[in-house]
Coordinates of C-alpha atoms and ligand atoms in Angstrom, one line a residue:
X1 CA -53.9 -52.7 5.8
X2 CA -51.9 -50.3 3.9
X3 CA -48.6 -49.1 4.6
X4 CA -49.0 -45.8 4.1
X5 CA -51.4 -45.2 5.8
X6 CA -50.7 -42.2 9.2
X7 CA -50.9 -42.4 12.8
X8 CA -54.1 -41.4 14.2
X9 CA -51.8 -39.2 17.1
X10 CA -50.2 -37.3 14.1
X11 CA -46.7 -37.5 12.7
X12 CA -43.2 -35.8 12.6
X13 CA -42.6 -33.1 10.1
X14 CA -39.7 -35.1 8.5
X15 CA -37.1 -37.5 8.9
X16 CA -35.2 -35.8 10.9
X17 CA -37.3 -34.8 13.8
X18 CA -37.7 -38.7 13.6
X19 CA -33.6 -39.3 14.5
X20 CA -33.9 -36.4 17.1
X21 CA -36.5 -37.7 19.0
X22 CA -35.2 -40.9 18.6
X23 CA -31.9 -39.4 19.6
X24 CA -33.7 -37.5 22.5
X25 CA -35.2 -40.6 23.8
X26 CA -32.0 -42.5 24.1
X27 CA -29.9 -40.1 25.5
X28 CA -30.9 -39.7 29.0
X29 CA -30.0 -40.6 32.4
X30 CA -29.0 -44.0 31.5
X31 CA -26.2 -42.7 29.9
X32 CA -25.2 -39.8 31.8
X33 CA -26.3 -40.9 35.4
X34 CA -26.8 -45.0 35.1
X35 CA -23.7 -46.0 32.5
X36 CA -21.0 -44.6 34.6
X37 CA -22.2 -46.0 38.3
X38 CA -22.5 -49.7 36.8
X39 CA -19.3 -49.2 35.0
X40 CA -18.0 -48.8 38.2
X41 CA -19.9 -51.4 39.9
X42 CA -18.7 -53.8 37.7
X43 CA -15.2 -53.2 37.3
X44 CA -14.7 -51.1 34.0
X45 CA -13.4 -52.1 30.9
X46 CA -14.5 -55.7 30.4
X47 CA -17.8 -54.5 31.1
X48 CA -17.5 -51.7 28.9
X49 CA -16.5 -54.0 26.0
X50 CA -19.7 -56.5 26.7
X51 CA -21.6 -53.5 26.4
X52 CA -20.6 -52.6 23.4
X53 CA -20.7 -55.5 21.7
X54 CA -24.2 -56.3 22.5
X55 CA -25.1 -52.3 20.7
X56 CA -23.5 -53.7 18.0
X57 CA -24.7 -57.2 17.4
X58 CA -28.5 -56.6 19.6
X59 CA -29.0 -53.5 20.3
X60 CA -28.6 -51.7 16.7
X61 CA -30.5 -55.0 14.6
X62 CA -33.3 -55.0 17.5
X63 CA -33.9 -51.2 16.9
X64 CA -34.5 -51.5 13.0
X65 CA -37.3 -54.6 13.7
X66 CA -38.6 -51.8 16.2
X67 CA -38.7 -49.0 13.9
X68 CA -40.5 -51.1 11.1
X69 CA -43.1 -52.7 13.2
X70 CA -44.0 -49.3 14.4
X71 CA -44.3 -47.4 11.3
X72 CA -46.0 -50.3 9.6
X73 CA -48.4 -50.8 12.4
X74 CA -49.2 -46.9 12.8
X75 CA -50.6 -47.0 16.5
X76 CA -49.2 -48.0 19.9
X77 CA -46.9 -50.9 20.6
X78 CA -49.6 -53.3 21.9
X79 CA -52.1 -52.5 18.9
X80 CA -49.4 -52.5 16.0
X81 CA -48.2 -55.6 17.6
X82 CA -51.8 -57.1 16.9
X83 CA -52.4 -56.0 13.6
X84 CA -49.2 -57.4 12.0
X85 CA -49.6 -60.7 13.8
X86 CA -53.2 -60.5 12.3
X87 CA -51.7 -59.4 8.7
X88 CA -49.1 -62.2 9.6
X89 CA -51.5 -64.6 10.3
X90 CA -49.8 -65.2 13.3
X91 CA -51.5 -66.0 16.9
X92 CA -52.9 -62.5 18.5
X93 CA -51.1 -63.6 21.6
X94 CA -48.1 -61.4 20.2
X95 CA -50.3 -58.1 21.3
X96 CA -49.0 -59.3 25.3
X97 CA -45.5 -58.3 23.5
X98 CA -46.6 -54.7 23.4
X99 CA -48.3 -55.3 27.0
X100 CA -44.7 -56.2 28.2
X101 CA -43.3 -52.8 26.9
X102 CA -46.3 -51.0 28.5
X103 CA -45.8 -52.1 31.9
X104 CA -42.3 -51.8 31.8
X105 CA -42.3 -48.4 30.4
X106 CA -44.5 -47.5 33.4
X107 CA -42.4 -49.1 35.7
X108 CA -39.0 -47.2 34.5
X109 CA -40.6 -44.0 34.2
X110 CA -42.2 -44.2 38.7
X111 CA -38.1 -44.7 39.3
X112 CA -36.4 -42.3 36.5
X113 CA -38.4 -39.6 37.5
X114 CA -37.5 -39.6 41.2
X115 CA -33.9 -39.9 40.0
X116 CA -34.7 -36.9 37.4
X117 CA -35.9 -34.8 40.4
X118 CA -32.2 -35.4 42.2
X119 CA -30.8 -33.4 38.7
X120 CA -33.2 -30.8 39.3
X121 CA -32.3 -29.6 43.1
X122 CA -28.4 -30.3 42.1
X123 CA -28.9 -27.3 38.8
X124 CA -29.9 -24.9 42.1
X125 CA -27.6 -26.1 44.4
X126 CA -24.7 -26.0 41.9
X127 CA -26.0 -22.5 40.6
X128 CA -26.0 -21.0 44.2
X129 CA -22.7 -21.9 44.3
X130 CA -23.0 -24.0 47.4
X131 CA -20.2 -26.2 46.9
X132 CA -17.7 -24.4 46.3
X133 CA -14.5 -25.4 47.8
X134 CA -16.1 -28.2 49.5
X135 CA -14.4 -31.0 50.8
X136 CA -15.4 -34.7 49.1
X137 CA -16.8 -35.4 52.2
X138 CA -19.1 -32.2 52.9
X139 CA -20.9 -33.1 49.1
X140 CA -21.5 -36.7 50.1
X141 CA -23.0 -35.7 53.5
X142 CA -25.3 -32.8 52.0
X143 CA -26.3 -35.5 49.4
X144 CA -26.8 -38.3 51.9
X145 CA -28.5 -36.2 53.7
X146 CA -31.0 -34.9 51.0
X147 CA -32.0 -38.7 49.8
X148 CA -32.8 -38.9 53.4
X149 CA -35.6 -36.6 53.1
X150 CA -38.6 -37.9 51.7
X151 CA -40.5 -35.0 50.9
X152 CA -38.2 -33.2 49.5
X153 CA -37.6 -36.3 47.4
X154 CA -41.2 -36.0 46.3
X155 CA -41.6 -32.8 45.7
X156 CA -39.3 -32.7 42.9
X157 CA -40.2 -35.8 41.7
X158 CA -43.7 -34.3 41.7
X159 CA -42.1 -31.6 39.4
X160 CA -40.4 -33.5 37.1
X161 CA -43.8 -35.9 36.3
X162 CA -45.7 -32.7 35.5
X163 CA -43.1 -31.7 33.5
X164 CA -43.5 -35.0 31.3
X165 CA -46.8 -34.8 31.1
X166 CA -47.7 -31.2 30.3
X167 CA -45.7 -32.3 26.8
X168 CA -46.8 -35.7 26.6
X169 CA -50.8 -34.8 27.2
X170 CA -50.1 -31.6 24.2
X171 CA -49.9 -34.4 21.6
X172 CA -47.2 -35.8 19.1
X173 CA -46.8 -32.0 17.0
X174 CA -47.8 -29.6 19.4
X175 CA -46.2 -31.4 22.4
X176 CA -43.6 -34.1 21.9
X177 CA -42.1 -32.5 18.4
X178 CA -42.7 -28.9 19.6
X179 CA -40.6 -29.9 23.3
X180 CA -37.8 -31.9 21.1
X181 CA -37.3 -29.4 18.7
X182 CA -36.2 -26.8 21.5
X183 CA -34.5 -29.3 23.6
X184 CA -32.0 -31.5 21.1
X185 CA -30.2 -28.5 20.2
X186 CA -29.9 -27.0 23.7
X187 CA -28.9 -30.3 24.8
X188 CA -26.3 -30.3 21.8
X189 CA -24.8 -27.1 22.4
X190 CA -24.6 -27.8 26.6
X191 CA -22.8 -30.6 25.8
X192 CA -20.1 -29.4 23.7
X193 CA -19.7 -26.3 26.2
X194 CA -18.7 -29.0 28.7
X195 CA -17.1 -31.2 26.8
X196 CA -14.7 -28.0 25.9
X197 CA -14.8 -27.6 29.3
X198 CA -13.5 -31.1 30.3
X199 CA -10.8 -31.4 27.9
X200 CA -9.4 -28.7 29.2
X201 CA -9.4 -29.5 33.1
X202 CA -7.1 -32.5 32.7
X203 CA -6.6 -35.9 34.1
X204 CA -7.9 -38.1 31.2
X205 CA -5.1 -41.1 31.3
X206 CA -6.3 -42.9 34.7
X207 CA -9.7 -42.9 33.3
X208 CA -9.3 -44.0 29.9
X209 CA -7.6 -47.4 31.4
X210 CA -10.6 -47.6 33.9
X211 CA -13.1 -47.9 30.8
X212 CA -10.8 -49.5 28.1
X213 CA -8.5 -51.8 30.1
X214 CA -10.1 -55.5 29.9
X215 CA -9.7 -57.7 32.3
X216 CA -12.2 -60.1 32.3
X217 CA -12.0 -62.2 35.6
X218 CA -13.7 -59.6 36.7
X219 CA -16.7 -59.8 34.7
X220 CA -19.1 -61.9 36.6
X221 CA -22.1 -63.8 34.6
X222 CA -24.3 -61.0 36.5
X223 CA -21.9 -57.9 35.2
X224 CA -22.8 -60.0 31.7
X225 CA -26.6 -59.6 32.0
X226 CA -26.5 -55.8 33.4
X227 CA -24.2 -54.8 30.3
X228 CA -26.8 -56.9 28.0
X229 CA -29.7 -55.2 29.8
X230 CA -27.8 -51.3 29.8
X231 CA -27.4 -51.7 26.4
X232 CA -31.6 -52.4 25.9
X233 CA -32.3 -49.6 28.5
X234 CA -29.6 -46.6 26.9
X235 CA -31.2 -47.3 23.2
X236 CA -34.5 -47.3 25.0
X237 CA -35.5 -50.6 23.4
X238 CA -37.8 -53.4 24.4
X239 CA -40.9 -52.2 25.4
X240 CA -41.9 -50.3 22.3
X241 CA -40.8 -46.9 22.4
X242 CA -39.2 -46.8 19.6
X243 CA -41.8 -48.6 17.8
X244 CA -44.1 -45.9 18.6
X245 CA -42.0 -43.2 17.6
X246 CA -41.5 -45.1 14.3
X247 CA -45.4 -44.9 14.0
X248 CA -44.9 -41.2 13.4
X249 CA -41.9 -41.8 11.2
X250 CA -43.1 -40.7 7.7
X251 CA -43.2 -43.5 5.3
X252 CA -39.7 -42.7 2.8
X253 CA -37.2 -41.9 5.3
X254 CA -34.3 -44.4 5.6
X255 CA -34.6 -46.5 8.7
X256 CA -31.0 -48.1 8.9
X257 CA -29.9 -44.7 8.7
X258 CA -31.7 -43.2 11.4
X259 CA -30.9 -46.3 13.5
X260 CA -27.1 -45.7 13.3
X261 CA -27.0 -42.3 13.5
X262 CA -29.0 -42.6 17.1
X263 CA -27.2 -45.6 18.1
X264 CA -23.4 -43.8 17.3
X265 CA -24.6 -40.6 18.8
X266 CA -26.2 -42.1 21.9
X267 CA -22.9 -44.4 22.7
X268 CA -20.6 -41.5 22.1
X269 CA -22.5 -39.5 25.0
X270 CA -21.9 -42.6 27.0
X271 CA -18.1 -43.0 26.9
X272 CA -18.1 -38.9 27.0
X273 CA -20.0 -39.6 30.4
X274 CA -17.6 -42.1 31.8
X275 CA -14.9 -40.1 30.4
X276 CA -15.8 -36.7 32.4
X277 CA -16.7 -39.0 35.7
X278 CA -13.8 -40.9 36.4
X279 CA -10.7 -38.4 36.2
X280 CA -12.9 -37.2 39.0
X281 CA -13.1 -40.2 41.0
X282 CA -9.6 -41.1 40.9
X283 CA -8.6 -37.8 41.8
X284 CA -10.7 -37.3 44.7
X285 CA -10.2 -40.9 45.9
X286 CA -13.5 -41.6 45.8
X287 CA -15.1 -45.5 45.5
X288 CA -15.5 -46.2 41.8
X289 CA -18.6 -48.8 42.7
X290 CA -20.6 -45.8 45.2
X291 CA -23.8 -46.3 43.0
X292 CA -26.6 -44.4 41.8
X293 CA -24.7 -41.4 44.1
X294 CA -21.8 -41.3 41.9
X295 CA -22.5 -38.6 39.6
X296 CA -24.7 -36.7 42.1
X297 CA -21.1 -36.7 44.6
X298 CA -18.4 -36.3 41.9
X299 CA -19.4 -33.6 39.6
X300 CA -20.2 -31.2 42.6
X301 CA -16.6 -31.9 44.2
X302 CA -15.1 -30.8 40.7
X303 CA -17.4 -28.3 40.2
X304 CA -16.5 -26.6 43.4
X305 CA -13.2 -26.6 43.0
X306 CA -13.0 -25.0 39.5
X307 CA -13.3 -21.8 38.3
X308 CA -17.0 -20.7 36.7
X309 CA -17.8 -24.2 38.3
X310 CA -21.0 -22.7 39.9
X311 CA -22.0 -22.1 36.1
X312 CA -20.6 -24.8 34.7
X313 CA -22.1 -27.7 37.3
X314 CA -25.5 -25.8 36.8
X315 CA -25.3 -26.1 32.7
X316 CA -24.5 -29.8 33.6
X317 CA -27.3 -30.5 35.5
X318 CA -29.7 -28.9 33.3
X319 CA -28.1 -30.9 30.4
X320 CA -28.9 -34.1 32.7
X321 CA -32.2 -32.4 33.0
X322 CA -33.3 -32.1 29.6
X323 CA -31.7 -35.6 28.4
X324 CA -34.1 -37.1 31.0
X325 CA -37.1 -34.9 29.9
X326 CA -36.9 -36.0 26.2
X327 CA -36.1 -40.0 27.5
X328 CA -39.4 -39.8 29.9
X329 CA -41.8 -38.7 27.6
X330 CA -41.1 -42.0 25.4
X331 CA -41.5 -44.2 28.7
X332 CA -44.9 -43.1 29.1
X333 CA -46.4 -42.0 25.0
X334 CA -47.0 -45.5 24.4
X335 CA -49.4 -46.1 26.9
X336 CA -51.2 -42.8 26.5
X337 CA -51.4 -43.8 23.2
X338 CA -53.0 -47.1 23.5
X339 CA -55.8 -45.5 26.3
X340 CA -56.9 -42.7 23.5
X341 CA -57.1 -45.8 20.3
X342 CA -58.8 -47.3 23.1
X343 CA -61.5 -44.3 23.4
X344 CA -61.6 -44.8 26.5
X345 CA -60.6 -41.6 27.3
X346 CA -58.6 -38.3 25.2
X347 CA -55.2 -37.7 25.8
X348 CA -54.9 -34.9 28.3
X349 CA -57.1 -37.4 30.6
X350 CA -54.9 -40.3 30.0
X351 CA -52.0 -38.1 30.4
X352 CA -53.4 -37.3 34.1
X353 CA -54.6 -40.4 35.0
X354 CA -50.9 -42.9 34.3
X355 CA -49.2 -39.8 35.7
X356 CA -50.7 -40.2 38.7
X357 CA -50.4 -43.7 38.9
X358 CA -46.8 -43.5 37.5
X359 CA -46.4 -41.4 40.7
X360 CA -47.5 -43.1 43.4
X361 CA -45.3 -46.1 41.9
X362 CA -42.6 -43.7 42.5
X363 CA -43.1 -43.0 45.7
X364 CA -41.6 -47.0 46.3
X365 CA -38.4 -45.7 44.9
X366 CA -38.4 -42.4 47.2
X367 CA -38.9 -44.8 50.4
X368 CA -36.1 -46.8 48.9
X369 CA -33.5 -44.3 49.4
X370 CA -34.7 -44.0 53.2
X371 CA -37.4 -45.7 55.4
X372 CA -37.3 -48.3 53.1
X373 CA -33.6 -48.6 52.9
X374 CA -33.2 -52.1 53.9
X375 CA -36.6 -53.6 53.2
X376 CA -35.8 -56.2 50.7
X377 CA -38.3 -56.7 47.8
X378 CA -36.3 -59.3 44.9
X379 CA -33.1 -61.3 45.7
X380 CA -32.2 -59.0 48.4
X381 CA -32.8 -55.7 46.6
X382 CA -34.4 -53.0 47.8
X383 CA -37.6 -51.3 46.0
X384 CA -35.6 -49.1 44.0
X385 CA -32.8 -51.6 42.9
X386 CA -35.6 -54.5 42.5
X387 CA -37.6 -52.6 39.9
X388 CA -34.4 -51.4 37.9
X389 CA -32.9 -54.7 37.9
X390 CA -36.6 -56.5 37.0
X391 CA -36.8 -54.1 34.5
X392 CA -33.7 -53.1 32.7
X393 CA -32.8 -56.8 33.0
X394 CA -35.4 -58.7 32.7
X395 CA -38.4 -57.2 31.3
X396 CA -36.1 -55.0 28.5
X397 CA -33.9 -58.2 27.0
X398 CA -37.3 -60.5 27.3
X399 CA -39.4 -58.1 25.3
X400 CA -36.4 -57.5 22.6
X401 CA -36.1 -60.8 22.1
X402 CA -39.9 -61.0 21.2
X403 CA -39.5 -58.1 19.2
X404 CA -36.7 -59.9 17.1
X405 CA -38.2 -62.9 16.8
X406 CA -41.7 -61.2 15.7
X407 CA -39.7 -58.8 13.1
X408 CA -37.0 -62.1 12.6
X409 CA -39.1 -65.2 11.8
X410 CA -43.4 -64.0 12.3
X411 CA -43.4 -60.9 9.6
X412 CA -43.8 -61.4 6.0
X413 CA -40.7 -61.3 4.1
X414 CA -42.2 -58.9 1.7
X415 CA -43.6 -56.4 4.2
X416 CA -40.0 -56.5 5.7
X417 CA -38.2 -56.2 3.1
X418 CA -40.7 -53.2 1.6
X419 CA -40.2 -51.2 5.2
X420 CA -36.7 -51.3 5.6
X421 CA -36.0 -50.7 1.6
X422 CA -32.3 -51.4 1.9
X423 CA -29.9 -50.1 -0.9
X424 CA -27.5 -53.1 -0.6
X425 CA -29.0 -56.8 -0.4
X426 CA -25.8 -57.9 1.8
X427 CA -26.7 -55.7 4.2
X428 CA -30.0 -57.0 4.1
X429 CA -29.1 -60.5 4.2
X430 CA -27.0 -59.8 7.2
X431 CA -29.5 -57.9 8.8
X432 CA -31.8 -60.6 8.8
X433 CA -29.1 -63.3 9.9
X434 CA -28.1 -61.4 12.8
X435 CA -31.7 -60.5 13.9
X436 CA -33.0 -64.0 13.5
X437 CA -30.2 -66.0 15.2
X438 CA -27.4 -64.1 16.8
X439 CA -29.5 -61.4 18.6
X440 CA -31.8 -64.0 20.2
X441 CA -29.3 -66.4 20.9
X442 CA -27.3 -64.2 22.3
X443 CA -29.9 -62.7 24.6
X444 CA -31.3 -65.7 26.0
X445 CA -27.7 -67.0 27.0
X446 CA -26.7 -64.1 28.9
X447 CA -30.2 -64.3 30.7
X448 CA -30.4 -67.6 31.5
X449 CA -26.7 -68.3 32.2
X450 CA -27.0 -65.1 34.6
X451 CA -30.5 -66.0 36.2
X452 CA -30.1 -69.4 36.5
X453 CA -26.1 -70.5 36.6
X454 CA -26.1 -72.1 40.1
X455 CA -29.1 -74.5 38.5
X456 CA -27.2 -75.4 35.0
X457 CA -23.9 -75.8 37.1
X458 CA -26.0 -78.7 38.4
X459 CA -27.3 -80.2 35.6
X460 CA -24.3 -80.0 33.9
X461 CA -21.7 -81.5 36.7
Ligands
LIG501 N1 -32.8 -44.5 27.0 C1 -33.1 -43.6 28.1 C2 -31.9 -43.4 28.9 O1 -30.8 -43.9 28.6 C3 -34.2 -44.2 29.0 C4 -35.4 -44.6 28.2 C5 -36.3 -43.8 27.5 C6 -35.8 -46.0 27.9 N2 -37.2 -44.6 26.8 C7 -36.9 -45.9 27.1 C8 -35.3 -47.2 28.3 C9 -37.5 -47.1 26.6 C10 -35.9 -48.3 27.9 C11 -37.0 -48.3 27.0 O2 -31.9 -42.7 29.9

């Protein structure tokens, strides 16, 4: 196999539209929706700090090992996976890797659509202007009483699937690098508008200590794996997505430079996040820990109460909009890619056909939010929460720790060492070191010490 070789999907123009898609991918609700309501759920700044170490020492190492599997492989996840082990002569077990990914892309994509469609109705609301002046308590009733509407649930959850596939099924150029190319700098430019916008409203100090105080009794082994897991789901790694945009990266463009640039960019929008939700949550005494409602019940109250905030809180939804568009195309490409290497069947078909199924999955995580409210499905969590937490936390940090070890220990040195093309050896060196040891180690303590501490406790008394 040679290394040069191109995708059979097509490629990027350049570099660059490599990092914005990249970029586009990452940044998405998970940062602007999911970061802040587990912050709060688990108490603020220890968490905060877990999660940024594990960018640092996992997240950032695991993403490189992504990015040169997939550009050396060329194709989808599951089939690059399978011709490096075979170039490896390693066992062609390692294709179930890329399976992993699949399924769990599919499986965060049924949920983060419905949660997409929530962003959608809130640009109208907030554009009709009807919160204005309302009290904290009037925008958590009109949103309790929305999620407890299941069709209306659906139908924008319908809306926002065929809005992922429409680009997905166009193809790599005309679809996926047409759709980022208008949406990275829209997103861009919305979000220094608001972040203008938010320096100058005030009421930064209570929220800085909220994210940045840490006090680590209470960080519980749990907190530990959802930070671990957050920081897999915001850099949209572990199940491949990144390794298939890398198989459209072209062949001379610096990976360990493109991995930084998205990593730095996609934390900054994080802390931004949590930075514009929390002045709001102090200041309207509202319950740090609400959940997935947070964002959905504090921008409007601050919205409503400011002036342009009908215009404003629309831009801001849209902004969560797009984010979430160019995040859910890359939960769902490496699939549709497989099905067409496959020949099974071309792309616009395999667009349709997972985005039906990815829909009706969905549907579980609409019931969650009402006639399934209290149905339990995994250690007492309800549809919605069960899938996000087997996912983000389990499925995510298991599949990056193949990916490590693959990239760490399976690869040839020389085929590593060739796709990466490092300027300084040190860097290389240390690279290597921390994908081979630290990252795994570190991944499968926080797991197992999380999943399992009742049963070491035992062994160990
Ligand atoms: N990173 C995106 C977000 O933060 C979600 C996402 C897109 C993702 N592609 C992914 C998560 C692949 C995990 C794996 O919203």
């Amino acid at each position: 196999m040679s290394a040069t070789k191109e995708s059979i999907h097509g490629m990027w123009a350049n570099r660059w539209v490599f990092i914005l898609a990249a970029t586009g991918s990452a940044i998405g609700l998970g940062n602007i929706w999911k970061f802040p309501y587990i912050t709060g759920e688990n108490g603020g700044g220890a968490f905060v700090l877990v999660y940024l170490v594990c960018i640092a020492i996992i997240g950032i190492p695991i993403m490189m090992a992504e990015v040169l599997i997939g550009r050396r492989g060329r194709s989808s996840p599951i089939n690059s996976m399978r011709s490096l082990a075979l170039e490896a002569r390693a066992s062609s077990w390692w294709k179930y890797t890329g399976w992993l990914g699949a399924l769990a892309g599919f499986l965060v994509l049924s949920y983060y659509s419905v949660i997409a469609g929530w962003a959608i109705l809130y640009t109208f609301r907030l554009g009709a202007g009807q919160f204005t002046n309302a009290s904290p308590q009037a925008v958590e009733l009109a949103f309790n009483n929305f999620l407890a509407d299941p069709l209306l649930l659906i139908a924008f959850h319908t809306l926002f699937m065929i809005m992922t596939l429409v680009v997905v099924a166009r193809g790599v150029t005309r679809g996926l690098e047409l759709a980022i190319r208008l949406m990275m700098p829209t997103l861009f430019l919305l979000l220094l508008i608001l972040l203008a916008y938010g320096v100058n409203s005030g009421g930064f100090a209570q929220a800085v200590a909220f994210l940045f105080t840490f006090n680590f009794d209470q960080l519980r082994a749990e907190s530990a794996l959802v930070a671990l897991g957050h920081a897999f789901f915001t850099l949209s790694l572990g199940l491949g997505a990144i390794m298939m945009y890398g198989a459209y990266m072209p062949k001379n463009a610096s990976i360990g430079f493109a991995v930084l640039t998205v990593a730095g960019i996609d934390t900054l929008v994080s802390i931004g996040a949590g930075l514009a939700v929390f002045p709001i949550v102090f200041a309207n005494h509202l319950e740090p820990g609400a959940g997935p409602g947070l964002l959905f019940v504090t921008l409007p109250i601050a919205f409503g109460q400011m002036p342009w905030g009908s215009f404003f809180g629309a831009l801001f939804f849209l902004l969560v909009i797009i984010a979430a568009w160019s995040s859910s195309i890359s939960l769902i490409e490496p699939l549709v890619a497989w099905v067409v290497e496959k020949g099974f069947m071309n792309r616009i078909k395999a667009s349709i056909m997972l985005g039906v199924l990815t829909w009706i999955v969905g549907l579980g995580t609409v019931f969650s939010f009402n006639v399934w409210k209290d149905v339990t499905f995994f250690a007492g969590k309800n549809f919605f929460h069960s899938l996000d937490f087997i996912t983000a936390n389990i499925m995510l940090p298991l599949g990056g720790l193949l990916i490590a070890i693959f990239a760490g220990w399976i690869m040839k040195r020389t085929v590593v060492e060739k796709e990466l093309n490092m300027s300084s050896y040190g860097l290389y060196a240390l690279w290597t070191i921390v994908l081979r040891l630290v990252s795994p180690v570190a991944v499968l303590v926080v797991m197992l010490w999380a999943l399992f501490q009742e049963q070491i406790k035992t062994w160990l008394a």
